[in-house]
Amino acid sequence: MDKPTNNFLEPTIPNLSQAIFTVNRHAKTAINPKFLYTLKKNALNKMIQEKKATKIGLHFSRNPKFSQQQSDVLVKCGDYSFHIPPTKEDFEHLPHLGHLDQHSRNPKTRMSLNLAKQLLINYTGLKENQKNNQTISERPVFKKLGDSFF
């Protein structure tokens, strides 16, 4: 008998780290990246709990909010490295590594966004809110010259 073929990947460390890399890469240019970043953060936190990933230390952020100095947690996951927001415990227990090394890069991977999202959704149990994907655009209302806007 033939085995049925499906596009579902097993949640192994290499597959999960490639999926997180793909989701993270797409989130940087997405119109609404909130779900993708939440998916990345939840997957990394679950992998840390399961000892599939480790927190290495703290890095200064390259793009801090409001020009304030800010740090991110460096997480090593298979052959890949990622940054997630720190917790108070991270500042107490992790060493600060200074500025990000510009020469270290994650390996290239080719995985579709849909496959990566499906793997991480199945792994974390997170649900995507379909309402956020559909944007409702309204036509602009133009007032006549001299009319009040209120």
PDB file of C-alpha atoms in Angstrom:
ATOM      1  CA  MET A   1       0.000   0.000   0.000  1.00  0.00           C
ATOM      2  CA  ASP A   2       1.136   3.492  -0.728  1.00  0.00           C
ATOM      3  CA  LYS A   3       1.751   5.810   2.152  1.00  0.00           C
ATOM      4  CA  PRO A   4      -0.387   8.972   1.931  1.00  0.00           C
ATOM      5  CA  THR A   5       1.741  12.035   1.305  1.00  0.00           C
ATOM      6  CA  ASN A   6       1.038  15.195   3.163  1.00  0.00           C
ATOM      7  CA  ASN A   7       2.915  18.427   3.666  1.00  0.00           C
ATOM      8  CA  PHE A   8       2.972  18.145   7.452  1.00  0.00           C
ATOM      9  CA  LEU A   9       6.426  18.213   8.978  1.00  0.00           C
ATOM     10  CA  GLU A  10       7.392  16.529  12.224  1.00  0.00           C
ATOM     11  CA  PRO A  11       8.158  18.976  15.066  1.00  0.00           C
ATOM     12  CA  THR A  12      11.879  18.187  15.194  1.00  0.00           C
ATOM     13  CA  ILE A  13      14.438  20.800  16.260  1.00  0.00           C
ATOM     14  CA  PRO A  14      15.672  21.453  12.673  1.00  0.00           C
ATOM     15  CA  ASN A  15      12.122  21.728  11.306  1.00  0.00           C
ATOM     16  CA  LEU A  16      10.948  23.997  14.119  1.00  0.00           C
ATOM     17  CA  SER A  17      14.000  26.256  13.868  1.00  0.00           C
ATOM     18  CA  GLN A  18      13.561  26.555  10.084  1.00  0.00           C
ATOM     19  CA  ALA A  19       9.870  27.356  10.567  1.00  0.00           C
ATOM     20  CA  ILE A  20      10.668  30.040  13.152  1.00  0.00           C
ATOM     21  CA  PHE A  21      13.305  31.495  10.805  1.00  0.00           C
ATOM     22  CA  THR A  22      10.760  31.617   7.958  1.00  0.00           C
ATOM     23  CA  VAL A  23       8.031  33.183  10.105  1.00  0.00           C
ATOM     24  CA  ASN A  24      10.491  35.728  11.519  1.00  0.00           C
ATOM     25  CA  ARG A  25      11.742  36.686   8.032  1.00  0.00           C
ATOM     26  CA  HIS A  26       8.198  37.224   6.759  1.00  0.00           C
ATOM     27  CA  ALA A  27       7.113  39.108   9.898  1.00  0.00           C
ATOM     28  CA  LYS A  28       9.707  41.812   9.244  1.00  0.00           C
ATOM     29  CA  THR A  29       7.899  42.858   6.042  1.00  0.00           C
ATOM     30  CA  ALA A  30       4.308  41.823   6.843  1.00  0.00           C
ATOM     31  CA  ILE A  31       1.480  44.351   6.947  1.00  0.00           C
ATOM     32  CA  ASN A  32       0.226  42.929  10.249  1.00  0.00           C
ATOM     33  CA  PRO A  33       3.170  41.104  11.881  1.00  0.00           C
ATOM     34  CA  LYS A  34       1.669  40.761  15.377  1.00  0.00           C
ATOM     35  CA  PHE A  35       0.475  37.158  14.969  1.00  0.00           C
ATOM     36  CA  LEU A  36       3.745  36.056  13.336  1.00  0.00           C
ATOM     37  CA  TYR A  37       5.853  37.529  16.144  1.00  0.00           C
ATOM     38  CA  THR A  38       3.532  35.991  18.767  1.00  0.00           C
ATOM     39  CA  LEU A  39       3.848  32.618  17.031  1.00  0.00           C
ATOM     40  CA  LYS A  40       7.662  32.932  17.027  1.00  0.00           C
ATOM     41  CA  LYS A  41       7.788  33.925  20.698  1.00  0.00           C
ATOM     42  CA  ASN A  42       5.430  31.145  21.848  1.00  0.00           C
ATOM     43  CA  ALA A  43       7.285  28.497  19.822  1.00  0.00           C
ATOM     44  CA  LEU A  44      10.669  29.591  21.218  1.00  0.00           C
ATOM     45  CA  ASN A  45       9.350  29.701  24.790  1.00  0.00           C
ATOM     46  CA  LYS A  46       7.907  26.183  24.439  1.00  0.00           C
ATOM     47  CA  MET A  47      11.185  24.929  22.961  1.00  0.00           C
ATOM     48  CA  ILE A  48      13.086  26.484  25.888  1.00  0.00           C
ATOM     49  CA  GLN A  49      10.767  24.742  28.366  1.00  0.00           C
ATOM     50  CA  GLU A  50      11.280  21.421  26.549  1.00  0.00           C
ATOM     51  CA  LYS A  51      15.095  21.955  26.520  1.00  0.00           C
ATOM     52  CA  LYS A  52      15.107  22.040  22.697  1.00  0.00           C
ATOM     53  CA  ALA A  53      16.477  25.607  22.738  1.00  0.00           C
ATOM     54  CA  THR A  54      18.653  27.530  25.179  1.00  0.00           C
ATOM     55  CA  LYS A  55      18.927  31.149  26.232  1.00  0.00           C
ATOM     56  CA  ILE A  56      22.511  32.277  25.631  1.00  0.00           C
ATOM     57  CA  GLY A  57      22.573  35.864  26.898  1.00  0.00           C
ATOM     58  CA  LEU A  58      21.441  39.437  26.332  1.00  0.00           C
ATOM     59  CA  HIS A  59      22.250  41.662  23.352  1.00  0.00           C
ATOM     60  CA  PHE A  60      21.686  45.368  22.859  1.00  0.00           C
ATOM     61  CA  SER A  61      18.829  45.884  20.380  1.00  0.00           C
ATOM     62  CA  ARG A  62      19.763  47.226  16.972  1.00  0.00           C
ATOM     63  CA  ASN A  63      16.492  49.172  16.690  1.00  0.00           C
ATOM     64  CA  PRO A  64      15.460  50.233  20.201  1.00  0.00           C
ATOM     65  CA  LYS A  65      12.056  51.833  20.774  1.00  0.00           C
ATOM     66  CA  PHE A  66      11.999  55.584  21.378  1.00  0.00           C
ATOM     67  CA  SER A  67      15.826  55.732  21.058  1.00  0.00           C
ATOM     68  CA  GLN A  68      16.224  54.153  24.513  1.00  0.00           C
ATOM     69  CA  GLN A  69      18.847  51.503  25.126  1.00  0.00           C
ATOM     70  CA  GLN A  70      17.133  48.134  25.098  1.00  0.00           C
ATOM     71  CA  SER A  71      18.237  44.503  25.303  1.00  0.00           C
ATOM     72  CA  ASP A  72      16.947  41.294  23.732  1.00  0.00           C
ATOM     73  CA  VAL A  73      17.505  37.676  24.746  1.00  0.00           C
ATOM     74  CA  LEU A  74      19.608  35.617  22.330  1.00  0.00           C
ATOM     75  CA  VAL A  75      18.156  32.108  21.955  1.00  0.00           C
ATOM     76  CA  LYS A  76      20.064  29.277  20.275  1.00  0.00           C
ATOM     77  CA  CYS A  77      17.808  26.761  18.542  1.00  0.00           C
ATOM     78  CA  GLY A  78      19.556  24.085  16.465  1.00  0.00           C
ATOM     79  CA  ASP A  79      21.766  25.887  13.915  1.00  0.00           C
ATOM     80  CA  TYR A  80      19.749  29.100  14.266  1.00  0.00           C
ATOM     81  CA  SER A  81      19.834  32.068  16.639  1.00  0.00           C
ATOM     82  CA  PHE A  82      16.862  34.297  17.433  1.00  0.00           C
ATOM     83  CA  HIS A  83      16.036  37.254  19.663  1.00  0.00           C
ATOM     84  CA  ILE A  84      13.018  37.495  21.953  1.00  0.00           C
ATOM     85  CA  PRO A  85      11.978  40.146  24.501  1.00  0.00           C
ATOM     86  CA  PRO A  86      13.588  39.659  27.917  1.00  0.00           C
ATOM     87  CA  THR A  87      11.889  39.004  31.233  1.00  0.00           C
ATOM     88  CA  LYS A  88      13.025  40.352  34.601  1.00  0.00           C
ATOM     89  CA  GLU A  89      14.600  36.989  35.418  1.00  0.00           C
ATOM     90  CA  ASP A  90      16.665  37.148  32.215  1.00  0.00           C
ATOM     91  CA  PHE A  91      18.366  40.347  33.403  1.00  0.00           C
ATOM     92  CA  GLU A  92      19.207  38.663  36.703  1.00  0.00           C
ATOM     93  CA  HIS A  93      20.468  35.310  35.385  1.00  0.00           C
ATOM     94  CA  LEU A  94      21.843  35.807  31.855  1.00  0.00           C
ATOM     95  CA  PRO A  95      25.174  37.394  30.958  1.00  0.00           C
ATOM     96  CA  HIS A  96      25.127  40.543  28.836  1.00  0.00           C
ATOM     97  CA  LEU A  97      26.975  39.941  25.580  1.00  0.00           C
ATOM     98  CA  GLY A  98      27.136  43.575  24.473  1.00  0.00           C
ATOM     99  CA  HIS A  99      26.393  44.480  20.875  1.00  0.00           C
ATOM    100  CA  LEU A 100      25.175  41.992  18.275  1.00  0.00           C
ATOM    101  CA  ASP A 101      27.903  40.361  16.199  1.00  0.00           C
ATOM    102  CA  GLN A 102      27.222  41.456  12.606  1.00  0.00           C
ATOM    103  CA  HIS A 103      29.194  38.531  11.169  1.00  0.00           C
ATOM    104  CA  SER A 104      27.087  35.671  12.528  1.00  0.00           C
ATOM    105  CA  ARG A 105      24.209  34.728  10.242  1.00  0.00           C
ATOM    106  CA  ASN A 106      21.525  32.066  10.292  1.00  0.00           C
ATOM    107  CA  PRO A 107      21.721  29.432   7.542  1.00  0.00           C
ATOM    108  CA  LYS A 108      19.516  30.004   4.503  1.00  0.00           C
ATOM    109  CA  THR A 109      16.386  27.901   4.300  1.00  0.00           C
ATOM    110  CA  ARG A 110      13.590  27.423   1.828  1.00  0.00           C
ATOM    111  CA  MET A 111      10.263  26.789   3.523  1.00  0.00           C
ATOM    112  CA  SER A 112       6.928  28.280   2.560  1.00  0.00           C
ATOM    113  CA  LEU A 113       5.275  30.633   5.029  1.00  0.00           C
ATOM    114  CA  ASN A 114       2.092  28.543   5.056  1.00  0.00           C
ATOM    115  CA  LEU A 115       3.999  25.356   5.904  1.00  0.00           C
ATOM    116  CA  ALA A 116       6.017  27.154   8.602  1.00  0.00           C
ATOM    117  CA  LYS A 117       2.905  28.719  10.145  1.00  0.00           C
ATOM    118  CA  GLN A 118       1.060  25.384  10.111  1.00  0.00           C
ATOM    119  CA  LEU A 119       3.947  23.592  11.831  1.00  0.00           C
ATOM    120  CA  LEU A 120       4.238  26.260  14.541  1.00  0.00           C
ATOM    121  CA  ILE A 121       0.457  26.497  15.032  1.00  0.00           C
ATOM    122  CA  ASN A 122       0.287  22.710  15.512  1.00  0.00           C
ATOM    123  CA  TYR A 123       3.286  22.829  17.866  1.00  0.00           C
ATOM    124  CA  THR A 124       2.106  25.732  20.049  1.00  0.00           C
ATOM    125  CA  GLY A 125      -1.661  25.297  19.811  1.00  0.00           C
ATOM    126  CA  LEU A 126      -2.028  29.006  18.992  1.00  0.00           C
ATOM    127  CA  LYS A 127      -4.974  30.005  16.811  1.00  0.00           C
ATOM    128  CA  GLU A 128      -4.805  32.683  14.149  1.00  0.00           C
ATOM    129  CA  ASN A 129      -7.605  35.234  14.334  1.00  0.00           C
ATOM    130  CA  GLN A 130      -9.098  35.299  10.829  1.00  0.00           C
ATOM    131  CA  LYS A 131     -10.688  38.701  11.458  1.00  0.00           C
ATOM    132  CA  ASN A 132      -7.256  40.377  11.497  1.00  0.00           C
ATOM    133  CA  ASN A 133      -6.417  39.107   8.016  1.00  0.00           C
ATOM    134  CA  GLN A 134      -9.324  40.844   6.339  1.00  0.00           C
ATOM    135  CA  THR A 135      -8.955  44.591   6.230  1.00  0.00           C
ATOM    136  CA  ILE A 136     -12.061  46.601   5.549  1.00  0.00           C
ATOM    137  CA  SER A 137     -11.324  49.733   3.618  1.00  0.00           C
ATOM    138  CA  GLU A 138     -13.714  52.636   3.652  1.00  0.00           C
ATOM    139  CA  ARG A 139     -13.977  55.228   0.974  1.00  0.00           C
ATOM    140  CA  PRO A 140     -12.714  58.647   1.984  1.00  0.00           C
ATOM    141  CA  VAL A 141     -15.275  61.350   2.658  1.00  0.00           C
ATOM    142  CA  PHE A 142     -14.497  64.712   1.105  1.00  0.00           C
ATOM    143  CA  LYS A 143     -16.077  67.871   2.479  1.00  0.00           C
ATOM    144  CA  LYS A 144     -16.824  70.907   0.386  1.00  0.00           C
ATOM    145  CA  LEU A 145     -14.534  73.853   0.815  1.00  0.00           C
ATOM    146  CA  GLY A 146     -15.638  75.821   3.868  1.00  0.00           C
ATOM    147  CA  ASP A 147     -17.686  72.964   5.434  1.00  0.00           C
ATOM    148  CA  SER A 148     -16.912  71.964   8.986  1.00  0.00           C
ATOM    149  CA  PHE A 149     -15.175  68.642   9.610  1.00  0.00           C
ATOM    150  CA  PHE A 150     -17.133  68.086  12.829  1.00  0.00           C
TER     151      PHE A 150
END
